[in-house]
XYZ file of C-alpha atoms in Angstrom:
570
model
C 12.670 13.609 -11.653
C 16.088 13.980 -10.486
C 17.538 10.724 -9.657
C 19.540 10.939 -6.220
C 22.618 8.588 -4.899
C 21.760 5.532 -2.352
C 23.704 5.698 0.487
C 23.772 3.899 3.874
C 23.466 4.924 7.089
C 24.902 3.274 10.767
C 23.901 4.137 14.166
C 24.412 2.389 17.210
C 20.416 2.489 18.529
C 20.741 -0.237 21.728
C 23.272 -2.117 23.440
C 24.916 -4.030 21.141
C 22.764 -3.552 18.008
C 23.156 -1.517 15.341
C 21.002 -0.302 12.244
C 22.126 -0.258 8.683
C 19.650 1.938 6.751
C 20.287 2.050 2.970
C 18.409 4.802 1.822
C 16.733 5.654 -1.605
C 15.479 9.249 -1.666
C 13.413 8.564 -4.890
C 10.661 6.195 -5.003
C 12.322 2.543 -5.037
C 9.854 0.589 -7.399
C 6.853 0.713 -8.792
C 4.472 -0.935 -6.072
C 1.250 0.941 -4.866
C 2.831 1.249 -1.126
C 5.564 4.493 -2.858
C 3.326 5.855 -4.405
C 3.401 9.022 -2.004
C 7.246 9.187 -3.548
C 8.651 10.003 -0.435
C 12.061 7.729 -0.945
C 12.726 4.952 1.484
C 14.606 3.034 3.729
C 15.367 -0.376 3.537
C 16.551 -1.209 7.441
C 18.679 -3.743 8.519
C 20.290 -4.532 11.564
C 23.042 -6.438 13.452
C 22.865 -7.591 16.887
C 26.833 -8.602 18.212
C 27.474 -10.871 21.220
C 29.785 -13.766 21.166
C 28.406 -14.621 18.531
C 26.703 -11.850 15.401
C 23.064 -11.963 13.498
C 22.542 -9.703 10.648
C 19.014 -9.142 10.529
C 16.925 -8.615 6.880
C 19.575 -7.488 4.582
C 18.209 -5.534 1.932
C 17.014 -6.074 -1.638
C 19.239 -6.173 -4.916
C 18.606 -2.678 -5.500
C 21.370 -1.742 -2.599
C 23.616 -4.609 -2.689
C 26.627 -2.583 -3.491
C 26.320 0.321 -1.134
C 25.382 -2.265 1.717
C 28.044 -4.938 1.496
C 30.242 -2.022 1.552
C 29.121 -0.324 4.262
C 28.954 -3.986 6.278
C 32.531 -4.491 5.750
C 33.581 -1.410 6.826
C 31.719 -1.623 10.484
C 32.485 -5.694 10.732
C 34.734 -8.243 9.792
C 32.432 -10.191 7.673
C 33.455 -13.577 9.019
C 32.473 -12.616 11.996
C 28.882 -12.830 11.245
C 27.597 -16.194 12.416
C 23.615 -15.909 11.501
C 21.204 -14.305 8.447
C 17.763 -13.757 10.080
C 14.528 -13.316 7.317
C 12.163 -11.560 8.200
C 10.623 -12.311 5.023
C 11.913 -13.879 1.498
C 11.123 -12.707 -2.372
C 13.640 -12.829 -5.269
C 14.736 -9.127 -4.774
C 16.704 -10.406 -1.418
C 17.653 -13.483 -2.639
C 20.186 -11.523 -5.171
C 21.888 -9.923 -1.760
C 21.982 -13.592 0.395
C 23.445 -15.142 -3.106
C 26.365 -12.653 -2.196
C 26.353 -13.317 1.782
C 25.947 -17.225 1.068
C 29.007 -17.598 -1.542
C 31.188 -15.101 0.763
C 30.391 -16.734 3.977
C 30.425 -20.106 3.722
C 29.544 -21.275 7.619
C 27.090 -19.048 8.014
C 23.689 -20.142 9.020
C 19.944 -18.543 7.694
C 17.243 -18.537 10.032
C 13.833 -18.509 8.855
C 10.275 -19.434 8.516
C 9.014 -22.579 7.282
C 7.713 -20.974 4.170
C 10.349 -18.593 3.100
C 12.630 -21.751 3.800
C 10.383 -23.722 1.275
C 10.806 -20.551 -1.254
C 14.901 -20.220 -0.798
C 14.870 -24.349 -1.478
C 13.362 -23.255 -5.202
C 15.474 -19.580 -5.851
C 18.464 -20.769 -4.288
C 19.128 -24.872 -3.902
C 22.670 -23.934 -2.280
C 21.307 -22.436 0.844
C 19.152 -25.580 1.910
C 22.257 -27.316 4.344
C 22.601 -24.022 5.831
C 19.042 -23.117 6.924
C 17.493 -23.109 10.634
C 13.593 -23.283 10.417
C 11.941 -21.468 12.895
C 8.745 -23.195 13.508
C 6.438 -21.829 16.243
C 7.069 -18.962 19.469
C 9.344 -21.506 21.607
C 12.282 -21.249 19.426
C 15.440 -19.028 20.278
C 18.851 -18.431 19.539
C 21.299 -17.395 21.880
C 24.319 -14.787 20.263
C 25.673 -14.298 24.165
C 26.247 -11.558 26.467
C 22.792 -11.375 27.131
C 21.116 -11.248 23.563
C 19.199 -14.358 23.668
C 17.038 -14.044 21.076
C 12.873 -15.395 20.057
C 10.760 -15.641 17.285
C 7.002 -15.306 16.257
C 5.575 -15.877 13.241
C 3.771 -13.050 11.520
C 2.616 -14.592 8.132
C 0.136 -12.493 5.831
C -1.218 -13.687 2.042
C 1.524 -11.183 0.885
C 4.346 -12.591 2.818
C 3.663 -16.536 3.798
C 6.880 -16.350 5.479
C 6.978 -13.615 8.066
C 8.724 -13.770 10.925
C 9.353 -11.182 13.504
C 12.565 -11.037 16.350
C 12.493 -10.392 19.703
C 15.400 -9.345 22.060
C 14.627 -8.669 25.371
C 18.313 -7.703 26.725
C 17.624 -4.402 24.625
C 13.890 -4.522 24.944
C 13.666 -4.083 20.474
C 11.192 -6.044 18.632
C 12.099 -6.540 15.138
C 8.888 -6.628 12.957
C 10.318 -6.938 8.878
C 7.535 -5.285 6.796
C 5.426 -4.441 10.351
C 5.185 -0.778 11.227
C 7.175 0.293 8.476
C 6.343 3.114 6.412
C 8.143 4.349 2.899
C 9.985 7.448 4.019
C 13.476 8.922 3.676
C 15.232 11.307 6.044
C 17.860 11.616 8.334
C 15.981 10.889 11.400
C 16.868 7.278 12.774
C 13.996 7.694 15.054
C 10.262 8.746 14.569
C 11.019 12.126 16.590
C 7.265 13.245 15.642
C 3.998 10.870 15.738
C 2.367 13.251 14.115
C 4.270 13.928 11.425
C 4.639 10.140 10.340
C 1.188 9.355 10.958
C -0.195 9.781 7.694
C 2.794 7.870 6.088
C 2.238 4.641 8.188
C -1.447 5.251 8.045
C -0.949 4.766 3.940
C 1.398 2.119 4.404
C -0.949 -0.121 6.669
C -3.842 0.342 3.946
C -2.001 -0.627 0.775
C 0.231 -3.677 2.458
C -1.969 -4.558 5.483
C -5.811 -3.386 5.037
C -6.224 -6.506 2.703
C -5.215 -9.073 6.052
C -6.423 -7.965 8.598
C -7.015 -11.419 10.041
C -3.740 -12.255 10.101
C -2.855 -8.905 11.439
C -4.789 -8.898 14.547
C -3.439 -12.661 15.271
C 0.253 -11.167 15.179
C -0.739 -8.141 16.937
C -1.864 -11.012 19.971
C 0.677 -12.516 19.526
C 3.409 -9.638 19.954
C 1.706 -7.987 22.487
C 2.837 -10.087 24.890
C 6.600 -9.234 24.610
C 7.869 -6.475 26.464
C 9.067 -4.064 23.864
C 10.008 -0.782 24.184
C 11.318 -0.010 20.314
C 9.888 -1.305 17.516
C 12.958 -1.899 14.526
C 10.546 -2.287 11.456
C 11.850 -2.827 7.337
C 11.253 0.612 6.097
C 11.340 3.555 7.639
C 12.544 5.222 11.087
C 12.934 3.180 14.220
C 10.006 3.633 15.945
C 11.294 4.538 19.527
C 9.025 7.173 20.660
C 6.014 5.809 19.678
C 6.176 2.258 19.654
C 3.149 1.462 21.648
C 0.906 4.573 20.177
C 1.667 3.104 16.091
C 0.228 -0.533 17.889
C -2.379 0.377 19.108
C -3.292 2.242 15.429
C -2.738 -1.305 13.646
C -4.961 -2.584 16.182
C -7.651 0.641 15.185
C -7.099 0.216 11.761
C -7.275 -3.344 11.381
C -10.596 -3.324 13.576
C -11.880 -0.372 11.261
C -11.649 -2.957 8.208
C -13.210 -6.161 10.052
C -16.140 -3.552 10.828
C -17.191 -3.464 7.184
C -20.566 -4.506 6.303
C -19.358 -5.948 2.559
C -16.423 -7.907 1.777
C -14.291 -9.082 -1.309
C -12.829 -12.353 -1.649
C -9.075 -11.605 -3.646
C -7.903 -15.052 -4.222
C -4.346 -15.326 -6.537
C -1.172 -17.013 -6.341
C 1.959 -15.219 -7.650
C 5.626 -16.616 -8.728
C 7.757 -13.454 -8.978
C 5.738 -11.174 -6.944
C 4.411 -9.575 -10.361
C 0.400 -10.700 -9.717
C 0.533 -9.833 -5.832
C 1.830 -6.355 -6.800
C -1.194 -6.482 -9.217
C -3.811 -7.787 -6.045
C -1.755 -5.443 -3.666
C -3.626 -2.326 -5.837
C -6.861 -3.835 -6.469
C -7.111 -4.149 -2.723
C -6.338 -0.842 -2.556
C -8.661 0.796 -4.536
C -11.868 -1.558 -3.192
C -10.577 -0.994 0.603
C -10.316 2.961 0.059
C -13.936 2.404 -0.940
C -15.668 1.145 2.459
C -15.414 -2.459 1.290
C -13.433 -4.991 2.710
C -10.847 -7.587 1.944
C -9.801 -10.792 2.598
C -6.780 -11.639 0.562
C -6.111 -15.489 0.026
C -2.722 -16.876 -0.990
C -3.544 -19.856 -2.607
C -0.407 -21.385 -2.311
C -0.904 -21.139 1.508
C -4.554 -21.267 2.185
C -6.400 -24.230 2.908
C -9.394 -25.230 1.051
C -11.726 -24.727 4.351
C -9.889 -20.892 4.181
C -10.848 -20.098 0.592
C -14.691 -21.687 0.941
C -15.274 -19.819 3.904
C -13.651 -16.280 2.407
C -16.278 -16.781 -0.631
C -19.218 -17.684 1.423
C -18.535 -14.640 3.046
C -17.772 -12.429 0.203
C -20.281 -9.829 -2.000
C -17.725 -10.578 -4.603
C -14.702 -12.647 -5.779
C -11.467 -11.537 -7.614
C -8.990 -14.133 -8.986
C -5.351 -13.698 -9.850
C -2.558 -15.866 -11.429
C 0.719 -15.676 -12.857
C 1.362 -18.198 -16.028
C 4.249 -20.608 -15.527
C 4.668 -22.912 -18.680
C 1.480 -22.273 -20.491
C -0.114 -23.112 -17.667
C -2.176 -21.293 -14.020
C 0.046 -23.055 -11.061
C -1.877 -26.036 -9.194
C -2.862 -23.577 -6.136
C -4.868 -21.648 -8.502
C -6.228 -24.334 -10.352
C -7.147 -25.905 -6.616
C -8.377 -22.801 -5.435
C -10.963 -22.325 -9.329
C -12.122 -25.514 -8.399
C -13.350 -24.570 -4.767
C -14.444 -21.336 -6.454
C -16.790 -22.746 -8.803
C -18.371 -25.280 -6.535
C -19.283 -22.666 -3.452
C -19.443 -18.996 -5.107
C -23.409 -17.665 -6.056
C -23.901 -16.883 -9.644
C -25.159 -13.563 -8.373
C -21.547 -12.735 -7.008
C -19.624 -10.361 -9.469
C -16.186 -11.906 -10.382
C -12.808 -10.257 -11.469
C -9.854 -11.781 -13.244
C -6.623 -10.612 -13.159
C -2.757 -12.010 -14.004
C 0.832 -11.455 -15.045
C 2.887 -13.425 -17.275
C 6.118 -12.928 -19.732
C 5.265 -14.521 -22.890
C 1.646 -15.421 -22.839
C -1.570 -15.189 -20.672
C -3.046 -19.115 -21.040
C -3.606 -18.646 -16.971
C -5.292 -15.791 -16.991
C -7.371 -17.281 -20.104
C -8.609 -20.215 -18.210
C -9.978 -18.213 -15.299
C -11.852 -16.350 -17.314
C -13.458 -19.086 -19.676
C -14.066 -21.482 -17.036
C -15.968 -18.205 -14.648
C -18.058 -17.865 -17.831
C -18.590 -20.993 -18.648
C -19.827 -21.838 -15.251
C -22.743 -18.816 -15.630
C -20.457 -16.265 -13.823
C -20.570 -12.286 -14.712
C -16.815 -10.333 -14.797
C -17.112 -6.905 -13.548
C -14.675 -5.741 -16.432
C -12.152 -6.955 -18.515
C -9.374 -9.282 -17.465
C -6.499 -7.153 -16.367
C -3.314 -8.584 -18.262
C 0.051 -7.433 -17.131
C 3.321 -8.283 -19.414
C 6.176 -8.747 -16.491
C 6.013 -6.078 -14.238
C 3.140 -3.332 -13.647
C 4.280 -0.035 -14.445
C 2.605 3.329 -12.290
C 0.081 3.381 -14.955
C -0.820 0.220 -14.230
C -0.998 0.281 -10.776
C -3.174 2.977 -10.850
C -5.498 1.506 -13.359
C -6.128 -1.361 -10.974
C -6.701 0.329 -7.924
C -9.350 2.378 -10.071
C -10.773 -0.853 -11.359
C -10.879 -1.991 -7.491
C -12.771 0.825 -6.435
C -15.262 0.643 -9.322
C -15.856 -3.430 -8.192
C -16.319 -1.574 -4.513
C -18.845 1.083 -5.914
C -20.633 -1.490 -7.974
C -21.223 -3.932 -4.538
C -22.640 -1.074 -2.478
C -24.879 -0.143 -5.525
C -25.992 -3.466 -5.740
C -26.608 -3.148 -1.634
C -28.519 -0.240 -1.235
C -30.615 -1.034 -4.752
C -31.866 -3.627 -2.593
C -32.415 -1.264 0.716
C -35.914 0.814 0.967
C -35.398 4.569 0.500
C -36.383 6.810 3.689
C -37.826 10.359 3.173
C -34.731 12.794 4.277
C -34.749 13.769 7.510
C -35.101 17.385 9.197
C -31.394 17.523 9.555
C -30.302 15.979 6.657
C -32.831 18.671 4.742
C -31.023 21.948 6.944
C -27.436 20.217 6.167
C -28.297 20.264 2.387
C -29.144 24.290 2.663
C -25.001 24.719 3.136
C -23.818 25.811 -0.934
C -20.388 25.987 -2.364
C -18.762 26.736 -5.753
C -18.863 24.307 -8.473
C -15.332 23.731 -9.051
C -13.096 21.303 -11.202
C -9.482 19.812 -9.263
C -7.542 18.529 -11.792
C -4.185 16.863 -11.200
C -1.063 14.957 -12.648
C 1.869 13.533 -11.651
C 4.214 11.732 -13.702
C 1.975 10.062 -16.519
C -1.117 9.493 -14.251
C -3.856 12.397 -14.298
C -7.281 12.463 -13.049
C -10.157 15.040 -12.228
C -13.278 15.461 -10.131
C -16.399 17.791 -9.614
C -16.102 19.498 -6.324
C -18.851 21.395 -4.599
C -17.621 21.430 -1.142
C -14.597 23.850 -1.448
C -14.805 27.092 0.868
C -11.524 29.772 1.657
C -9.736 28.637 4.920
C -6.519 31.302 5.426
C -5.774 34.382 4.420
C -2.400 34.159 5.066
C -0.729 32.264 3.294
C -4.584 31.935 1.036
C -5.853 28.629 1.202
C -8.734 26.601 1.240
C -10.414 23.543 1.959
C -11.572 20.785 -0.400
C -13.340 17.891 0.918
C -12.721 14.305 -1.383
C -14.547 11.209 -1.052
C -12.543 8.361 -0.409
C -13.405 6.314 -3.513
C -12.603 9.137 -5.663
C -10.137 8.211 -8.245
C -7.906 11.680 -7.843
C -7.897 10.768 -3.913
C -4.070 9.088 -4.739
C -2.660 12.572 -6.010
C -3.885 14.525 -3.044
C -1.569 13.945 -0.495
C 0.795 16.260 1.148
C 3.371 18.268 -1.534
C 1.193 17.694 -4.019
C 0.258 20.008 -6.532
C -3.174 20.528 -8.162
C -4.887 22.915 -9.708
C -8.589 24.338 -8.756
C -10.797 25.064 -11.796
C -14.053 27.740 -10.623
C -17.103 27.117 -13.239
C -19.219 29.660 -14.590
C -22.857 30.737 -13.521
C -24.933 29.632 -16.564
C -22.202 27.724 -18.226
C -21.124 25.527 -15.610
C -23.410 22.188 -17.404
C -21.430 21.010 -19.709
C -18.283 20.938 -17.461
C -20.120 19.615 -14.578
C -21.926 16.700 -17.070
C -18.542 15.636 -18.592
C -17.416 15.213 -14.946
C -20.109 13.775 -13.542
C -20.311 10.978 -16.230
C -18.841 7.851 -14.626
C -14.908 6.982 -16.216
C -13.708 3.676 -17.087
C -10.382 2.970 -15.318
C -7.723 4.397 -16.863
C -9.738 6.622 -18.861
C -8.255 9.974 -19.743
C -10.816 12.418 -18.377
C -9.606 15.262 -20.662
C -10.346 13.454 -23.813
C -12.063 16.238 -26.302
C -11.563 18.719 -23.890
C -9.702 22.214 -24.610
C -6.902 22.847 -21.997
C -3.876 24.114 -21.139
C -0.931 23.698 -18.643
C -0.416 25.175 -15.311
C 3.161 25.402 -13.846
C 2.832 22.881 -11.316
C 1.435 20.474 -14.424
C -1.934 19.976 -13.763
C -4.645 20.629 -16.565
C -6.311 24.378 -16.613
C -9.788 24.111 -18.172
C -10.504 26.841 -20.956
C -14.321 26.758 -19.761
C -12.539 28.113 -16.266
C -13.614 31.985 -15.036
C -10.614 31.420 -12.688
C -8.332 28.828 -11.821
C -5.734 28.763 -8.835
C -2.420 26.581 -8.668
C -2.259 24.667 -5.432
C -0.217 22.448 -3.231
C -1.697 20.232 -0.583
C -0.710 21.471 2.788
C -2.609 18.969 5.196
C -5.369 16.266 5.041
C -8.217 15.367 7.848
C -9.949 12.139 7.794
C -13.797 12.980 8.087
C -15.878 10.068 7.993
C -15.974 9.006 4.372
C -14.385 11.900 3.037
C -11.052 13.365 3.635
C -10.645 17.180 4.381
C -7.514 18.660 2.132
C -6.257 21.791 3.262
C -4.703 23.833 0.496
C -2.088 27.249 0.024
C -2.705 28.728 -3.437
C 0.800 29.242 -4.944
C -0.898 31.146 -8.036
C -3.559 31.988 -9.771
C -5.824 33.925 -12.537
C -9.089 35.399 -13.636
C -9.891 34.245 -17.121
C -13.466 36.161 -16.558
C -13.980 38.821 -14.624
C -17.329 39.148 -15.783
C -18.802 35.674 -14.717
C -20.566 34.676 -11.681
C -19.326 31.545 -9.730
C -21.606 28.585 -10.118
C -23.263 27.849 -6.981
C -24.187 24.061 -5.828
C -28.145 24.043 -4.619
C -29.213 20.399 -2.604
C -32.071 19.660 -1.389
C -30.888 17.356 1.264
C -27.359 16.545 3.115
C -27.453 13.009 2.147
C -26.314 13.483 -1.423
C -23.965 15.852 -3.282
C-alpha cells in the first residue's frame, strides 16, 4: 500500500464557521469502522464571533498538519473555547498542545469526558466548563449563541453534540460520520455515501441502539438544516434523509428477536476496539446487541441487559494485575442473574499480562457457566488480523444462538412456494478473496451472468458469511466454477464449518490471481473480479460484479449444477 501525505483542508461552510478537515487518504488505524480503507477525515470546526470556539480538534495522528493549518487561518490567542465532542487519549495528545499554548483558554465538555481529562491530563481540570444537561449555552456573540445535548453511547460515555441556530448547523462528533476521503466538503450524492454511513452506523452504532434513538429524540427537536459530523463530508444535502436512516437502522436492530449482552470496561480504548468487532460480527448475523460500559452503567442497566439476553460476552482490560472495579462490579451482577443455559464469551487486552481476563474466565466456570470459545487475549493493540478474528468469533456466538433457537422450534413441511423457489439452479462456485493478510472463502450456488457489457454477474452472500467484509465496492475477488462429477470434495472442504481465524486453504493446492485472491487447481474456470455494486436483500446481500479476467483450466468439464428440493435452504 502506498502511503499518501495528510493534509488539511479549510472552507468557509456558514456564516461565521469554518471546517478544518485533516485528511488521511489511507486507512487511519486499525479499528473495524476503516475497514472499507477508504481514508478519512477527521473534521473540526471553528465558529468566530466576539468571541472563537474550536470545535473537536483532531487526534495525535494530525497534530502537526492541524496546528499548522490553525495558525495560518487564526491568531491562536484569539481562540477563547475547546468544545469535546467526545474524549480518548488519541485527542488528549492534540489539547496537551492547545492547553500549554493557550493558557486562558477554556474546555467545554461532558461530565464524563471531564471525569476522563481529570485522569489523562490533571492540568486541564481549572480550565474545564461541564456541560450538564440541554439548558446549557454559551454565547461567542454576533448571533452564535450556542446549546448542548448530550449524546452518550457505551463507546463514548462522554458525547456531546452542538447546536447553533444563527447558522442552522448541528454539530454531532462521531454522529453521522462515515470514514471517507475526498475532496467534496459536502455529501453532493446520497446515494453514493449511503453504503459508507450505512457501514459506519453498524460497526460504531448497531451495538447502542438505545442510546441512539434517545439522542435521535432528543436532536430532533432542533431546527437543523446541516449536520457537521467527526468524519466525513458535511452533510448538507441530506441532513434530514441520513436521520431518518439512523432512526431505520436503529429500529431494524431493536426488532431482533435474540439479543447479546456485551458487557466490558476498557482503559486505553484497546478492549472496546476488541467489543466494537465482536458486535460486529454477531449484529451482521440477525442478532442483537446491547453494549454495556461498565464504568457507566448502573447495576439495574446490566441485570436487566442479561435478563434479556440469549447470551453474555465479557470484556476487560488488566490494570495492575488486576480487572478494574466496574468489571469486577459488573461479574458480580453477572453471576447472580445470568441462566447457566446462557452461552458466555470472554474477551480482554492488556500489556504485560492477562490476570483480568483470567479471572473472568475461572470465576464463569467455576460458577457452572459454558464459554462459546476460547478467551480472546489481545497484547496492546488489535492488529487487522485480529479484528477480523473477532468479528468471526461474534458471528459464530450469533449462529450458535439461532441454532440453539430453532433446535427448539417444530419443523413445518415446505410449502408449495418454498418447493417451486427451490426448482431455480445455479453453478457451484468457490469466491475466494484477500486483502492485506486477511483471506477467506465460501461455497456459492446462487451466482448467474448479469451484463454483457462490461461481463458481470451477480453473487448473492449471506450476511453472516465470514468473506461478507471483503466484498464491498473496489474489491477484488476471484470466482472459482467447480466441476460436474468432481465438484465434492471442493464443495465438502467448504461446507465444513471454520474456526475463526482459520485459514480455509490449509492443504489445499492453489495459485495466485493478479488481483491476489486464491485460484483453486480443482477450478474448470476461474474469473478475476471486482465488486461493482451491492443490494441489500433480506438476509443476503446482492454483489454485482465486472470480470476483469479470466481462464478455462478445462474445457472439457461440465459446470456443477446446485439441485434443492425446497427454497428454504441452500
Amino acid at each position: 500500500m502506498t502511503f499518501l501525505p495528510r493534509d488539511v483542508q479549510l472552507y468557509a461552510m456558514a456564516a461565521g464557521t469554518t471546517v478544518l478537515r485533516c485528511r488521511s487518504w489511507n486507512r487511519l488505524r486499525f479499528e473495524i469502522e476503516y475497514a472499507l480503507e477508504r481514508g478519512t477525515t477527521a473534521n473540526s470546526y471553528l465558529i468566530q464571533g466576539d468571541r472563537t470556539a474550536l470545535i473537536d480538534p483532531p487526534g495525535e495522528s494530525f497534530n502537526e498538519v492541524f496546528l499548522a493549518a490553525l495558525e495560518r487561518h487564526i491568531d491562536l490567542y484569539q481562540l477563547n473555547y475547546i468544545i469535546l465532542g467526545h474524549i480518548n487519549p488519541n485527542r488528549v495528545e492534540t489539547l496537551k498542545i492547545l492547553l500549554k499554548r493557550l493558557p486562558e483558554v477554556t474546555v467545554v465538555c461532558s461530565n464524563p469526558a471531564a471525569l476522563a481529562l481529570r485522569d489523562l491530563l490533571p492540568d486541564a481540570s481549572p480550565r474545564l466548563r461541564v456541560i450538564r444537561s440541554g439548558e446549557d449555552s454559551l454565547d461567542l456573540g454576533q448571533g452564535h449563541h450556542l446549546t448542548f445535548e448530550l449524546i452518550p453511547t457505551p463507546r463514548y460515555p462522554g458525547g456531546l453534540s452542538t447546536f447553533d441556530p444563527y447558522s442552522r448547523v448541528l454539530y454531532t462528533d462521531k454522529f453521522f460520520g462515515a470514514h471517507r476521503c475526498d475532496e467534496s466538503v459536502f455529501d453532493l450524492s446520497w446515494t453514493d455515501l449511503l453504503e459508507d454511513r450505512r457501514y459506519y452506523f453498524d460497526c460504531l452504532f448497531a451495538a447502542s441502539t438505545r442510546q441512539v434513538q434517545g439522542a435521535l429524540g432528543r436532536l430532533a427537536a432542533l431546527s437543523f438544516q446541516i449536520i457537521a459530523p467527526g468524519h466525513g463530508p458535511v452533510v448538507r444535502y441530506s441532513p434530514h434523509e441520513l436521520f431518518q436512516s439512523y432512526r431505520d437502522w436503529s429500529e431494524a436492530q431493536t426488532a431482533q428477536d435474540l439479543s447479546v449482552a456485551l458487557i466490558y470496561a476498557s482503559a486505553y480504548g484497546n478492549t472496546a476496539t476488541i467489543a466494537q468487532a465482536l458486535a460486529r460480527g454477531i449484529t451482521k448475523s440477525g442478532v442483537a446487541v446491547e453494549a454495556i460500559n461498565a464504568e457507566q452503567a448502573s447495576p439495574d442497566d446490566i441485570k436487566e441487559a442479561v435478563e434479556n439476553s440469549a447470551g453474555f460476552l465479557m470484556g476487560s482490560p488488566t490494570l495492575g494485575g488486576h480487572a478494574p472495579t466496574p468489571m469486577q462490579t459488573a461479574l458480580g451482577i453477572v453471576l447472580s442473574t445470568a441462566s447457566k443455559a446462557q452461552p458466555a464469551g470472554v474477551f480482554g487486552s492488556f500489556g504485560w499480562s492477562g490476570e483480568a481476563i483470567d479471572l473472568l474466565e475461572s470465576k464463569l466456570k467455576d460458577g457452572g457457566y459454558s464459554l462459546a470459545f476460547e478467551p480472546i487475549r489481545v497484547k496492546f493493540k488489535p492488529t487487522d488480523v485480529t479484528l477480523k478474528y473477532c468479528e468471526e468469533v461474534g458471528t459464530d456466538f450469533a449462529q450458535g444462538l439461532k441454532k440453539a433457537k430453532r433446535a427448539k422450534q417444530p419443523r413445518t413441511p415446505a410449502s408449495a412456494v418454498e418447493q417451486a423457489v427451490g426448482r431455480i439452479v445455479g453453478a457451484l462456485c468457490i469466491v475466494t478473496a484477500r486483502q492485506g493478510e486477511v483471506s477467506s472463502a465460501m461455497l456459492a450456488s446462487w451466482v448467474s451472468q448479469a451484463s454483457f457489457t462490461p461481463p458481470g454477474f451477480t453473487v448473492a452472500v449471506a450476511k453472516d458469511r465470514a468473506i461478507e467484509s471483503l466484498l464491498y465496492p473496489g474489491s477484488s475477488f476471484v470466482l472459482n466454477i467447480l466441476a460436474e462429477g468432481r465438484h465434492l470434495g471442493p464443495m465438502k472442504h467448504f461446507l465444513k464449518p471454520f474456526a475463526p481465524g482459520e485459514d480455509r486453504f490449509a492443504d489445499l493446492e492453489i495459485d495466485v490471481a493478479e488481483n491476489g485472491a486464491p485460484i483453486l487447481a480443482e477450478a474448470i474456470a476461474y474469473l478475476e473480479c471486482t465488486v461493482a455494486q451491492r443490494m441489500e436483500c433480506g438476509d443476503h446481500w446482492l454483489v454485482y460484479a465486472t470480470v476483469e479476467a479470466g481462464r478455462v483450466l478445462d474445457g472439457n468439464a461440465k459446470t456443477a449444477i446446485h439441485h434443492r428440493r425446497t427454497g428454504t435452504h441452500y
